[in-house]
Amino acid sequence: STVRKAMQTSRIYARLNSRINTPSVLTMMQQTLGLPQQQQHQQQQTGFRSSSTNTLPEKMQHISYTPGCAPSELTLSQSSLPPTSSNDVLIKVAYAGVGGTDLAQRRGKFNPSSGCPDHHLIMGLEVSGTVARVGDDVTGFCVGDSVVALLYGGGYAEYAVAPQQQVLELPPNFTLAEGAAIPENFWTVYTNLFDPAFGNLCESPATKTLLVHGGTGGIGSTALQLSKAMGVQTVITTVSSSEKMEAAKRLGADVVVNYNTHDFVKEVDIATGGHGADVILCFLGGDYTPRNVCALAKHGRLIQLGLRRGQEVTFDFKQLMNKWGCITGGHLRPRTLEQKELTRNALRKHVMPLWESGVLPPAEIIEMELAEAGESHRLLEESQVIGKIVLKTPQD
């Protein structure tokens, strides 16, 4: 089954690569179906409002790759703009956020579903930019609006498309570069930490302790800032160096543990007077799992976002049962459109006021050019990043 899956993935990406620098996807469909090209073009435009269809180019630049390739093998390519529906918002991308999921996708370990649109095969799950076109069913967004958006894929490009339910207005005091750090981080962190079904930190936050592993990365730094802004009593984080310890303190951590020199389980016990962490946010798995269970408070929740240290874990399940604890968490991509819309609306209600008032400041941003996507992946893989990398697209 592994070989079959690999072959299917190869065929999917071969399909995308074969369409780069060739006639558009719509033109190929037109040829297959025997439709005149002009008729097909008109079908594409139906159901959209834009300032002028002539202002949109036929082609766009994007980052191309082969699953399993090295960061240095990411290259700039050209293809047609992504197709859109009446529920979609087409965005002229200013910046694309770079995250751990992008690294996994480049390695071929987190692939879009079989049969997905071609533009989903382009990396990138979050962007900021201006609305270039809206579908007839779209409400609340107009051409020219500054927005941020959570994507199914296609962010490392000059244009990207998102369903309106995954689009959020840019906070008025944020730059577009700062806005690109919002979607993946805040959708993920808010859902996993504050949704009652997961971390439930929205209930009595002033009585709770949160442990965040890797508090200076994109997700980790967002968790530190948001949890403190939302009133969590004690926030503990683990980092790998003295430089990152200082950065974590700037981001709001109450207790910072260098995991290379100290045992975080013991430090959590000391910091909480033996109570333990009510919620733990972890993307590591592997040998960290039994240690996380040890660090949990009674009725604690271990939120697992990733498995970088291995997906096969061994721990004393009875220890978890004795604490009435639970392990939960997950990725955004499999969640339904309705679920993602609920998170977008929660961000509007609970987090947007914190951005607007300055209580919750923008993330620390590292700007790089879109053509430097490979270098951005290398920096992330080598844990050289404090904050969030965003890729700037070529501007007119």
PDB file of C-alpha atoms in Angstrom, residues 6-299:
ATOM      1  CA  ALA A   6       3.768   6.842  -3.476  1.00  0.00           C
ATOM      2  CA  MET A   7       2.886   6.114  -7.095  1.00  0.00           C
ATOM      3  CA  GLN A   8      -0.412   7.975  -6.756  1.00  0.00           C
ATOM      4  CA  THR A   9       1.366  10.969  -5.228  1.00  0.00           C
ATOM      5  CA  SER A  10       3.938  10.980  -8.032  1.00  0.00           C
ATOM      6  CA  ARG A  11       1.181  10.948 -10.653  1.00  0.00           C
ATOM      7  CA  ILE A  12      -0.601  13.853  -8.955  1.00  0.00           C
ATOM      8  CA  TYR A  13       2.504  16.044  -8.901  1.00  0.00           C
ATOM      9  CA  ALA A  14       3.492  14.998 -12.383  1.00  0.00           C
ATOM     10  CA  ARG A  15       0.084  16.287 -13.483  1.00  0.00           C
ATOM     11  CA  LEU A  16       0.852  19.703 -11.973  1.00  0.00           C
ATOM     12  CA  ASN A  17       4.404  19.897 -13.316  1.00  0.00           C
ATOM     13  CA  SER A  18       3.252  18.941 -16.801  1.00  0.00           C
ATOM     14  CA  ARG A  19       0.961  21.993 -16.839  1.00  0.00           C
ATOM     15  CA  ILE A  20       3.592  24.525 -15.962  1.00  0.00           C
ATOM     16  CA  ASN A  21       4.533  26.728 -18.960  1.00  0.00           C
ATOM     17  CA  THR A  22       1.859  25.011 -21.062  1.00  0.00           C
ATOM     18  CA  PRO A  23      -1.728  25.993 -21.964  1.00  0.00           C
ATOM     19  CA  SER A  24      -3.924  26.650 -18.947  1.00  0.00           C
ATOM     20  CA  VAL A  25      -5.901  24.006 -17.124  1.00  0.00           C
ATOM     21  CA  LEU A  26      -9.094  25.442 -18.608  1.00  0.00           C
ATOM     22  CA  THR A  27      -7.682  25.291 -22.115  1.00  0.00           C
ATOM     23  CA  MET A  28      -6.747  21.638 -21.605  1.00  0.00           C
ATOM     24  CA  MET A  29     -10.263  20.911 -20.328  1.00  0.00           C
ATOM     25  CA  GLN A  30     -11.701  22.741 -23.341  1.00  0.00           C
ATOM     26  CA  GLN A  31      -9.618  20.612 -25.695  1.00  0.00           C
ATOM     27  CA  THR A  32     -10.653  17.426 -23.896  1.00  0.00           C
ATOM     28  CA  LEU A  33     -14.351  18.314 -23.905  1.00  0.00           C
ATOM     29  CA  GLY A  34     -14.335  19.722 -27.431  1.00  0.00           C
ATOM     30  CA  LEU A  35     -15.512  23.183 -26.320  1.00  0.00           C
ATOM     31  CA  PRO A  36     -14.409  26.370 -28.091  1.00  0.00           C
ATOM     32  CA  GLN A  37     -11.792  28.209 -26.080  1.00  0.00           C
ATOM     33  CA  GLN A  38     -13.811  31.452 -25.885  1.00  0.00           C
ATOM     34  CA  GLN A  39     -16.861  29.573 -24.563  1.00  0.00           C
ATOM     35  CA  GLN A  40     -14.754  27.947 -21.856  1.00  0.00           C
ATOM     36  CA  HIS A  41     -13.256  31.313 -20.884  1.00  0.00           C
ATOM     37  CA  GLN A  42     -16.722  32.817 -20.504  1.00  0.00           C
ATOM     38  CA  GLN A  43     -17.755  29.927 -18.280  1.00  0.00           C
ATOM     39  CA  GLN A  44     -14.798  30.648 -16.020  1.00  0.00           C
ATOM     40  CA  GLN A  45     -15.791  34.320 -15.618  1.00  0.00           C
ATOM     41  CA  THR A  46     -19.482  33.660 -14.864  1.00  0.00           C
ATOM     42  CA  GLY A  47     -20.528  34.359 -11.281  1.00  0.00           C
ATOM     43  CA  PHE A  48     -17.809  36.852 -10.374  1.00  0.00           C
ATOM     44  CA  ARG A  49     -17.546  40.521  -9.528  1.00  0.00           C
ATOM     45  CA  SER A  50     -14.284  42.342 -10.110  1.00  0.00           C
ATOM     46  CA  SER A  51     -13.156  45.861 -10.905  1.00  0.00           C
ATOM     47  CA  SER A  52     -12.167  44.778 -14.406  1.00  0.00           C
ATOM     48  CA  THR A  53     -11.484  41.344 -15.801  1.00  0.00           C
ATOM     49  CA  ASN A  54      -8.743  42.920 -17.920  1.00  0.00           C
ATOM     50  CA  THR A  55      -6.677  43.790 -14.827  1.00  0.00           C
ATOM     51  CA  LEU A  56      -5.959  40.140 -14.030  1.00  0.00           C
ATOM     52  CA  PRO A  57      -3.016  38.503 -15.797  1.00  0.00           C
ATOM     53  CA  GLU A  58      -3.346  35.135 -17.513  1.00  0.00           C
ATOM     54  CA  LYS A  59      -0.274  33.723 -15.771  1.00  0.00           C
ATOM     55  CA  MET A  60       1.253  33.914 -12.315  1.00  0.00           C
ATOM     56  CA  GLN A  61       4.538  32.958 -10.724  1.00  0.00           C
ATOM     57  CA  HIS A  62       4.591  30.298  -8.030  1.00  0.00           C
ATOM     58  CA  ILE A  63       7.001  27.953  -6.287  1.00  0.00           C
ATOM     59  CA  SER A  64       7.301  24.478  -7.791  1.00  0.00           C
ATOM     60  CA  TYR A  65       8.797  21.366  -6.246  1.00  0.00           C
ATOM     61  CA  THR A  66       9.008  17.582  -6.407  1.00  0.00           C
ATOM     62  CA  PRO A  67       7.897  15.661  -3.288  1.00  0.00           C
ATOM     63  CA  GLY A  68      10.947  14.522  -1.347  1.00  0.00           C
ATOM     64  CA  CYS A  69      13.208  17.237  -2.742  1.00  0.00           C
ATOM     65  CA  ALA A  70      15.727  19.302  -0.782  1.00  0.00           C
ATOM     66  CA  PRO A  71      14.986  22.942   0.095  1.00  0.00           C
ATOM     67  CA  SER A  72      17.476  24.082  -2.548  1.00  0.00           C
ATOM     68  CA  GLU A  73      15.369  22.419  -5.256  1.00  0.00           C
ATOM     69  CA  LEU A  74      12.379  24.742  -4.834  1.00  0.00           C
ATOM     70  CA  THR A  75      12.091  26.818  -8.000  1.00  0.00           C
ATOM     71  CA  LEU A  76       9.979  29.612  -9.497  1.00  0.00           C
ATOM     72  CA  SER A  77       7.574  28.500 -12.214  1.00  0.00           C
ATOM     73  CA  GLN A  78       4.589  29.886 -14.092  1.00  0.00           C
ATOM     74  CA  SER A  79       1.034  28.634 -14.417  1.00  0.00           C
ATOM     75  CA  SER A  80      -2.491  29.929 -14.926  1.00  0.00           C
ATOM     76  CA  LEU A  81      -4.376  31.665 -12.154  1.00  0.00           C
ATOM     77  CA  PRO A  82      -6.334  29.228  -9.960  1.00  0.00           C
ATOM     78  CA  PRO A  83      -9.940  28.485 -10.978  1.00  0.00           C
ATOM     79  CA  THR A  84     -12.599  29.880  -8.686  1.00  0.00           C
ATOM     80  CA  SER A  85     -16.258  29.353  -7.769  1.00  0.00           C
ATOM     81  CA  SER A  86     -19.079  31.680  -6.732  1.00  0.00           C
ATOM     82  CA  ASN A  87     -18.188  31.107  -3.036  1.00  0.00           C
ATOM     83  CA  ASP A  88     -14.512  31.982  -3.492  1.00  0.00           C
ATOM     84  CA  VAL A  89     -12.347  35.036  -2.980  1.00  0.00           C
ATOM     85  CA  LEU A  90      -9.410  35.463  -5.373  1.00  0.00           C
ATOM     86  CA  ILE A  91      -6.537  37.208  -3.613  1.00  0.00           C
ATOM     87  CA  LYS A  92      -3.584  39.028  -5.106  1.00  0.00           C
ATOM     88  CA  VAL A  93      -0.983  37.742  -2.686  1.00  0.00           C
ATOM     89  CA  ALA A  94       1.351  40.183  -0.955  1.00  0.00           C
ATOM     90  CA  TYR A  95       2.914  37.707   1.483  1.00  0.00           C
ATOM     91  CA  ALA A  96       2.716  33.966   2.083  1.00  0.00           C
ATOM     92  CA  GLY A  97       3.410  32.482   5.498  1.00  0.00           C
ATOM     93  CA  VAL A  98       5.895  29.622   5.874  1.00  0.00           C
ATOM     94  CA  GLY A  99       5.214  26.856   8.392  1.00  0.00           C
ATOM     95  CA  GLY A 100       6.040  23.327   9.440  1.00  0.00           C
ATOM     96  CA  THR A 101       3.260  21.832   7.323  1.00  0.00           C
ATOM     97  CA  ASP A 102       4.947  23.260   4.228  1.00  0.00           C
ATOM     98  CA  LEU A 103       8.132  21.403   5.132  1.00  0.00           C
ATOM     99  CA  ALA A 104       6.177  18.160   5.540  1.00  0.00           C
ATOM    100  CA  GLN A 105       4.458  18.664   2.192  1.00  0.00           C
ATOM    101  CA  ARG A 106       7.777  19.295   0.448  1.00  0.00           C
ATOM    102  CA  ARG A 107       9.080  16.044   1.920  1.00  0.00           C
ATOM    103  CA  GLY A 108       6.029  14.228   0.552  1.00  0.00           C
ATOM    104  CA  LYS A 109       4.632  13.420   4.004  1.00  0.00           C
ATOM    105  CA  PHE A 110       1.589  15.707   4.111  1.00  0.00           C
ATOM    106  CA  ASN A 111       0.006  15.630   0.695  1.00  0.00           C
ATOM    107  CA  PRO A 112      -3.259  17.169  -0.507  1.00  0.00           C
ATOM    108  CA  SER A 113      -6.070  14.686  -1.077  1.00  0.00           C
ATOM    109  CA  SER A 114      -6.234  12.721  -4.317  1.00  0.00           C
ATOM    110  CA  GLY A 115      -8.218  14.490  -7.023  1.00  0.00           C
ATOM    111  CA  CYS A 116      -7.708  17.962  -5.548  1.00  0.00           C
ATOM    112  CA  PRO A 117      -7.447  21.047  -7.809  1.00  0.00           C
ATOM    113  CA  ASP A 118      -4.014  21.611  -9.298  1.00  0.00           C
ATOM    114  CA  HIS A 119      -3.347  24.785  -7.308  1.00  0.00           C
ATOM    115  CA  HIS A 120      -3.683  22.847  -4.035  1.00  0.00           C
ATOM    116  CA  LEU A 121      -0.478  21.058  -5.011  1.00  0.00           C
ATOM    117  CA  ILE A 122       1.393  24.342  -4.678  1.00  0.00           C
ATOM    118  CA  MET A 123       2.701  24.767  -1.140  1.00  0.00           C
ATOM    119  CA  GLY A 124       1.404  27.451   1.185  1.00  0.00           C
ATOM    120  CA  LEU A 125      -1.592  27.431   3.541  1.00  0.00           C
ATOM    121  CA  GLU A 126      -1.824  31.130   4.433  1.00  0.00           C
ATOM    122  CA  VAL A 127      -1.545  34.489   2.715  1.00  0.00           C
ATOM    123  CA  SER A 128      -2.207  38.177   3.056  1.00  0.00           C
ATOM    124  CA  GLY A 129      -3.073  40.470   0.198  1.00  0.00           C
ATOM    125  CA  THR A 130      -5.840  42.357  -1.564  1.00  0.00           C
ATOM    126  CA  VAL A 131      -9.073  40.983  -2.970  1.00  0.00           C
ATOM    127  CA  ALA A 132      -8.840  40.749  -6.769  1.00  0.00           C
ATOM    128  CA  ARG A 133     -12.216  39.122  -7.449  1.00  0.00           C
ATOM    129  CA  VAL A 134     -15.192  37.835  -5.474  1.00  0.00           C
ATOM    130  CA  GLY A 135     -17.833  35.272  -6.313  1.00  0.00           C
ATOM    131  CA  ASP A 136     -21.506  36.242  -6.567  1.00  0.00           C
ATOM    132  CA  ASP A 137     -22.262  34.400  -3.329  1.00  0.00           C
ATOM    133  CA  VAL A 138     -19.549  36.208  -1.374  1.00  0.00           C
ATOM    134  CA  THR A 139     -20.728  38.703   1.240  1.00  0.00           C
ATOM    135  CA  GLY A 140     -18.645  41.034   3.372  1.00  0.00           C
ATOM    136  CA  PHE A 141     -15.645  41.311   1.044  1.00  0.00           C
ATOM    137  CA  CYS A 142     -15.098  43.622  -1.927  1.00  0.00           C
ATOM    138  CA  VAL A 143     -12.412  44.035  -4.563  1.00  0.00           C
ATOM    139  CA  GLY A 144      -9.517  45.986  -3.067  1.00  0.00           C
ATOM    140  CA  ASP A 145     -10.064  44.889   0.548  1.00  0.00           C
ATOM    141  CA  SER A 146      -6.956  43.996   2.537  1.00  0.00           C
ATOM    142  CA  VAL A 147      -7.406  40.462   3.895  1.00  0.00           C
ATOM    143  CA  VAL A 148      -5.695  37.397   5.292  1.00  0.00           C
ATOM    144  CA  ALA A 149      -6.797  33.894   4.363  1.00  0.00           C
ATOM    145  CA  LEU A 150      -6.418  30.264   5.335  1.00  0.00           C
ATOM    146  CA  LEU A 151      -5.950  28.091   2.237  1.00  0.00           C
ATOM    147  CA  TYR A 152      -6.205  24.460   1.221  1.00  0.00           C
ATOM    148  CA  GLY A 153      -2.991  25.085  -0.747  1.00  0.00           C
ATOM    149  CA  GLY A 154      -1.530  27.450  -3.312  1.00  0.00           C
ATOM    150  CA  GLY A 155      -0.079  30.152  -1.073  1.00  0.00           C
ATOM    151  CA  TYR A 156       3.427  30.290  -2.551  1.00  0.00           C
ATOM    152  CA  ALA A 157       2.089  32.159  -5.573  1.00  0.00           C
ATOM    153  CA  GLU A 158       1.129  35.600  -6.860  1.00  0.00           C
ATOM    154  CA  TYR A 159      -2.586  34.735  -6.707  1.00  0.00           C
ATOM    155  CA  ALA A 160      -4.439  32.404  -4.367  1.00  0.00           C
ATOM    156  CA  VAL A 161      -8.062  31.421  -3.868  1.00  0.00           C
ATOM    157  CA  ALA A 162      -9.939  30.754  -0.627  1.00  0.00           C
ATOM    158  CA  PRO A 163     -13.576  30.107   0.270  1.00  0.00           C
ATOM    159  CA  GLN A 164     -15.060  33.206   1.881  1.00  0.00           C
ATOM    160  CA  GLN A 165     -15.477  31.325   5.182  1.00  0.00           C
ATOM    161  CA  GLN A 166     -11.683  31.186   5.510  1.00  0.00           C
ATOM    162  CA  VAL A 167     -11.038  34.872   4.806  1.00  0.00           C
ATOM    163  CA  LEU A 168     -10.586  37.478   7.540  1.00  0.00           C
ATOM    164  CA  GLU A 169     -10.153  41.231   7.219  1.00  0.00           C
ATOM    165  CA  LEU A 170      -6.634  42.481   7.942  1.00  0.00           C
ATOM    166  CA  PRO A 171      -6.459  44.087  11.414  1.00  0.00           C
ATOM    167  CA  PRO A 172      -6.302  47.846  10.735  1.00  0.00           C
ATOM    168  CA  ASN A 173      -3.060  48.360  12.646  1.00  0.00           C
ATOM    169  CA  PHE A 174      -1.235  45.439  10.956  1.00  0.00           C
ATOM    170  CA  THR A 175       0.925  45.537   7.856  1.00  0.00           C
ATOM    171  CA  LEU A 176       0.316  42.938   5.163  1.00  0.00           C
ATOM    172  CA  ALA A 177       3.595  41.268   6.161  1.00  0.00           C
ATOM    173  CA  GLU A 178       2.369  40.961   9.750  1.00  0.00           C
ATOM    174  CA  GLY A 179      -1.024  39.760   8.561  1.00  0.00           C
ATOM    175  CA  ALA A 180       0.466  36.797   6.711  1.00  0.00           C
ATOM    176  CA  ALA A 181       1.416  35.304  10.091  1.00  0.00           C
ATOM    177  CA  ILE A 182      -2.214  35.206  11.245  1.00  0.00           C
ATOM    178  CA  PRO A 183      -4.175  32.455   9.439  1.00  0.00           C
ATOM    179  CA  GLU A 184      -2.397  29.148  10.031  1.00  0.00           C
ATOM    180  CA  ASN A 185      -1.116  30.119  13.474  1.00  0.00           C
ATOM    181  CA  PHE A 186      -4.270  31.655  14.899  1.00  0.00           C
ATOM    182  CA  TRP A 187      -6.757  29.222  13.370  1.00  0.00           C
ATOM    183  CA  THR A 188      -4.634  26.376  14.744  1.00  0.00           C
ATOM    184  CA  VAL A 189      -3.888  27.824  18.174  1.00  0.00           C
ATOM    185  CA  TYR A 190      -7.358  29.191  18.873  1.00  0.00           C
ATOM    186  CA  THR A 191      -9.041  25.938  17.840  1.00  0.00           C
ATOM    187  CA  ASN A 192      -6.712  23.676  19.795  1.00  0.00           C
ATOM    188  CA  LEU A 193      -6.275  25.777  22.932  1.00  0.00           C
ATOM    189  CA  PHE A 194      -9.569  27.624  23.373  1.00  0.00           C
ATOM    190  CA  ASP A 195     -12.258  25.517  21.716  1.00  0.00           C
ATOM    191  CA  PRO A 196     -14.193  23.716  24.501  1.00  0.00           C
ATOM    192  CA  ALA A 197     -13.781  20.416  22.641  1.00  0.00           C
ATOM    193  CA  PHE A 198      -9.985  20.653  22.851  1.00  0.00           C
ATOM    194  CA  GLY A 199      -7.930  22.812  25.216  1.00  0.00           C
ATOM    195  CA  ASN A 200     -10.906  24.716  26.666  1.00  0.00           C
ATOM    196  CA  LEU A 201      -8.716  27.542  27.986  1.00  0.00           C
ATOM    197  CA  CYS A 202     -11.671  29.859  27.446  1.00  0.00           C
ATOM    198  CA  GLU A 203     -13.131  28.450  30.678  1.00  0.00           C
ATOM    199  CA  SER A 204     -11.570  30.016  33.781  1.00  0.00           C
ATOM    200  CA  PRO A 205      -8.229  30.894  32.102  1.00  0.00           C
ATOM    201  CA  ALA A 206      -7.061  32.814  35.195  1.00  0.00           C
ATOM    202  CA  THR A 207      -6.864  29.533  37.117  1.00  0.00           C
ATOM    203  CA  LYS A 208      -4.914  27.514  34.541  1.00  0.00           C
ATOM    204  CA  THR A 209      -1.345  26.695  33.560  1.00  0.00           C
ATOM    205  CA  LEU A 210      -0.327  26.141  29.944  1.00  0.00           C
ATOM    206  CA  LEU A 211       2.877  24.415  28.791  1.00  0.00           C
ATOM    207  CA  VAL A 212       3.944  25.190  25.218  1.00  0.00           C
ATOM    208  CA  HIS A 213       6.784  23.258  23.605  1.00  0.00           C
ATOM    209  CA  GLY A 214       8.882  25.337  21.207  1.00  0.00           C
ATOM    210  CA  GLY A 215       7.655  28.749  22.269  1.00  0.00           C
ATOM    211  CA  THR A 216       9.628  30.828  19.763  1.00  0.00           C
ATOM    212  CA  GLY A 217       8.405  29.205  16.543  1.00  0.00           C
ATOM    213  CA  GLY A 218       5.339  30.311  14.599  1.00  0.00           C
ATOM    214  CA  ILE A 219       2.759  28.223  16.451  1.00  0.00           C
ATOM    215  CA  GLY A 220       4.582  28.416  19.773  1.00  0.00           C
ATOM    216  CA  SER A 221       4.980  32.199  19.791  1.00  0.00           C
ATOM    217  CA  THR A 222       1.317  32.617  18.834  1.00  0.00           C
ATOM    218  CA  ALA A 223       0.312  30.337  21.705  1.00  0.00           C
ATOM    219  CA  LEU A 224       2.372  32.374  24.178  1.00  0.00           C
ATOM    220  CA  GLN A 225       1.026  35.738  23.057  1.00  0.00           C
ATOM    221  CA  LEU A 226      -2.600  34.714  22.653  1.00  0.00           C
ATOM    222  CA  SER A 227      -2.839  32.785  25.914  1.00  0.00           C
ATOM    223  CA  LYS A 228      -1.438  35.695  27.931  1.00  0.00           C
ATOM    224  CA  ALA A 229      -3.714  38.169  26.122  1.00  0.00           C
ATOM    225  CA  MET A 230      -6.693  35.894  26.875  1.00  0.00           C
ATOM    226  CA  GLY A 231      -5.838  35.839  30.586  1.00  0.00           C
ATOM    227  CA  VAL A 232      -4.168  32.454  31.153  1.00  0.00           C
ATOM    228  CA  GLN A 233      -2.589  32.568  34.613  1.00  0.00           C
ATOM    229  CA  THR A 234       0.767  30.845  34.016  1.00  0.00           C
ATOM    230  CA  VAL A 235       2.434  30.104  30.686  1.00  0.00           C
ATOM    231  CA  ILE A 236       5.494  27.848  30.612  1.00  0.00           C
ATOM    232  CA  THR A 237       7.507  27.111  27.498  1.00  0.00           C
ATOM    233  CA  THR A 238      10.509  25.046  26.401  1.00  0.00           C
ATOM    234  CA  VAL A 239      13.225  26.335  24.057  1.00  0.00           C
ATOM    235  CA  SER A 240      16.692  25.270  22.961  1.00  0.00           C
ATOM    236  CA  SER A 241      19.000  28.213  23.703  1.00  0.00           C
ATOM    237  CA  SER A 242      19.575  31.255  25.885  1.00  0.00           C
ATOM    238  CA  GLU A 243      18.763  33.529  22.929  1.00  0.00           C
ATOM    239  CA  LYS A 244      15.387  31.836  22.533  1.00  0.00           C
ATOM    240  CA  MET A 245      14.808  32.051  26.283  1.00  0.00           C
ATOM    241  CA  GLU A 246      15.010  35.833  26.041  1.00  0.00           C
ATOM    242  CA  ALA A 247      12.707  35.854  23.024  1.00  0.00           C
ATOM    243  CA  ALA A 248      10.142  33.687  24.835  1.00  0.00           C
ATOM    244  CA  LYS A 249      10.116  36.123  27.759  1.00  0.00           C
ATOM    245  CA  ARG A 250       9.454  38.994  25.335  1.00  0.00           C
ATOM    246  CA  LEU A 251       6.526  36.995  23.960  1.00  0.00           C
ATOM    247  CA  GLY A 252       4.966  36.712  27.405  1.00  0.00           C
ATOM    248  CA  ALA A 253       6.128  33.398  28.870  1.00  0.00           C
ATOM    249  CA  ASP A 254       6.147  33.351  32.681  1.00  0.00           C
ATOM    250  CA  VAL A 255       8.571  30.433  32.944  1.00  0.00           C
ATOM    251  CA  VAL A 256      11.088  29.459  30.247  1.00  0.00           C
ATOM    252  CA  VAL A 257      12.912  26.113  30.277  1.00  0.00           C
ATOM    253  CA  ASN A 258      16.002  25.325  28.208  1.00  0.00           C
ATOM    254  CA  TYR A 259      15.295  21.679  27.413  1.00  0.00           C
ATOM    255  CA  ASN A 260      18.954  21.039  26.619  1.00  0.00           C
ATOM    256  CA  THR A 261      19.984  21.782  30.201  1.00  0.00           C
ATOM    257  CA  HIS A 262      16.858  21.211  32.299  1.00  0.00           C
ATOM    258  CA  ASP A 263      14.114  18.588  32.653  1.00  0.00           C
ATOM    259  CA  PHE A 264      10.844  20.292  31.729  1.00  0.00           C
ATOM    260  CA  VAL A 265       8.796  17.791  33.788  1.00  0.00           C
ATOM    261  CA  LYS A 266      10.654  18.785  36.951  1.00  0.00           C
ATOM    262  CA  GLU A 267      10.475  22.496  36.087  1.00  0.00           C
ATOM    263  CA  VAL A 268       6.707  22.321  35.536  1.00  0.00           C
ATOM    264  CA  ASP A 269       6.307  20.589  38.885  1.00  0.00           C
ATOM    265  CA  ILE A 270       8.324  23.326  40.618  1.00  0.00           C
ATOM    266  CA  ALA A 271       6.561  26.197  38.817  1.00  0.00           C
ATOM    267  CA  THR A 272       3.093  24.874  39.642  1.00  0.00           C
ATOM    268  CA  GLY A 273       3.763  23.689  43.182  1.00  0.00           C
ATOM    269  CA  GLY A 274       3.096  20.102  42.158  1.00  0.00           C
ATOM    270  CA  HIS A 275      -0.188  20.874  40.375  1.00  0.00           C
ATOM    271  CA  GLY A 276       1.096  20.243  36.826  1.00  0.00           C
ATOM    272  CA  ALA A 277       0.055  21.791  33.518  1.00  0.00           C
ATOM    273  CA  ASP A 278      -3.678  21.969  32.820  1.00  0.00           C
ATOM    274  CA  VAL A 279      -3.009  22.098  29.075  1.00  0.00           C
ATOM    275  CA  ILE A 280       0.102  21.072  27.119  1.00  0.00           C
ATOM    276  CA  LEU A 281       0.621  22.070  23.484  1.00  0.00           C
ATOM    277  CA  CYS A 282       3.063  19.710  21.737  1.00  0.00           C
ATOM    278  CA  PHE A 283       4.122  19.052  18.145  1.00  0.00           C
ATOM    279  CA  LEU A 284       6.801  16.473  19.001  1.00  0.00           C
ATOM    280  CA  GLY A 285       5.217  13.171  20.057  1.00  0.00           C
ATOM    281  CA  GLY A 286       7.652  10.257  20.313  1.00  0.00           C
ATOM    282  CA  ASP A 287       9.557  10.130  23.562  1.00  0.00           C
ATOM    283  CA  TYR A 288       8.004  13.411  24.695  1.00  0.00           C
ATOM    284  CA  THR A 289       4.584  11.781  25.125  1.00  0.00           C
ATOM    285  CA  PRO A 290       5.226   9.901  28.390  1.00  0.00           C
ATOM    286  CA  ARG A 291       6.976  12.966  29.807  1.00  0.00           C
ATOM    287  CA  ASN A 292       4.019  15.155  28.830  1.00  0.00           C
ATOM    288  CA  VAL A 293       1.650  12.763  30.600  1.00  0.00           C
ATOM    289  CA  CYS A 294       3.844  13.038  33.701  1.00  0.00           C
ATOM    290  CA  ALA A 295       3.652  16.838  33.520  1.00  0.00           C
ATOM    291  CA  LEU A 296      -0.148  16.940  33.160  1.00  0.00           C
ATOM    292  CA  ALA A 297      -2.355  18.138  36.007  1.00  0.00           C
ATOM    293  CA  LYS A 298      -5.419  16.167  37.036  1.00  0.00           C
ATOM    294  CA  HIS A 299      -8.078  16.509  34.316  1.00  0.00           C
TER     295      HIS A 299
END
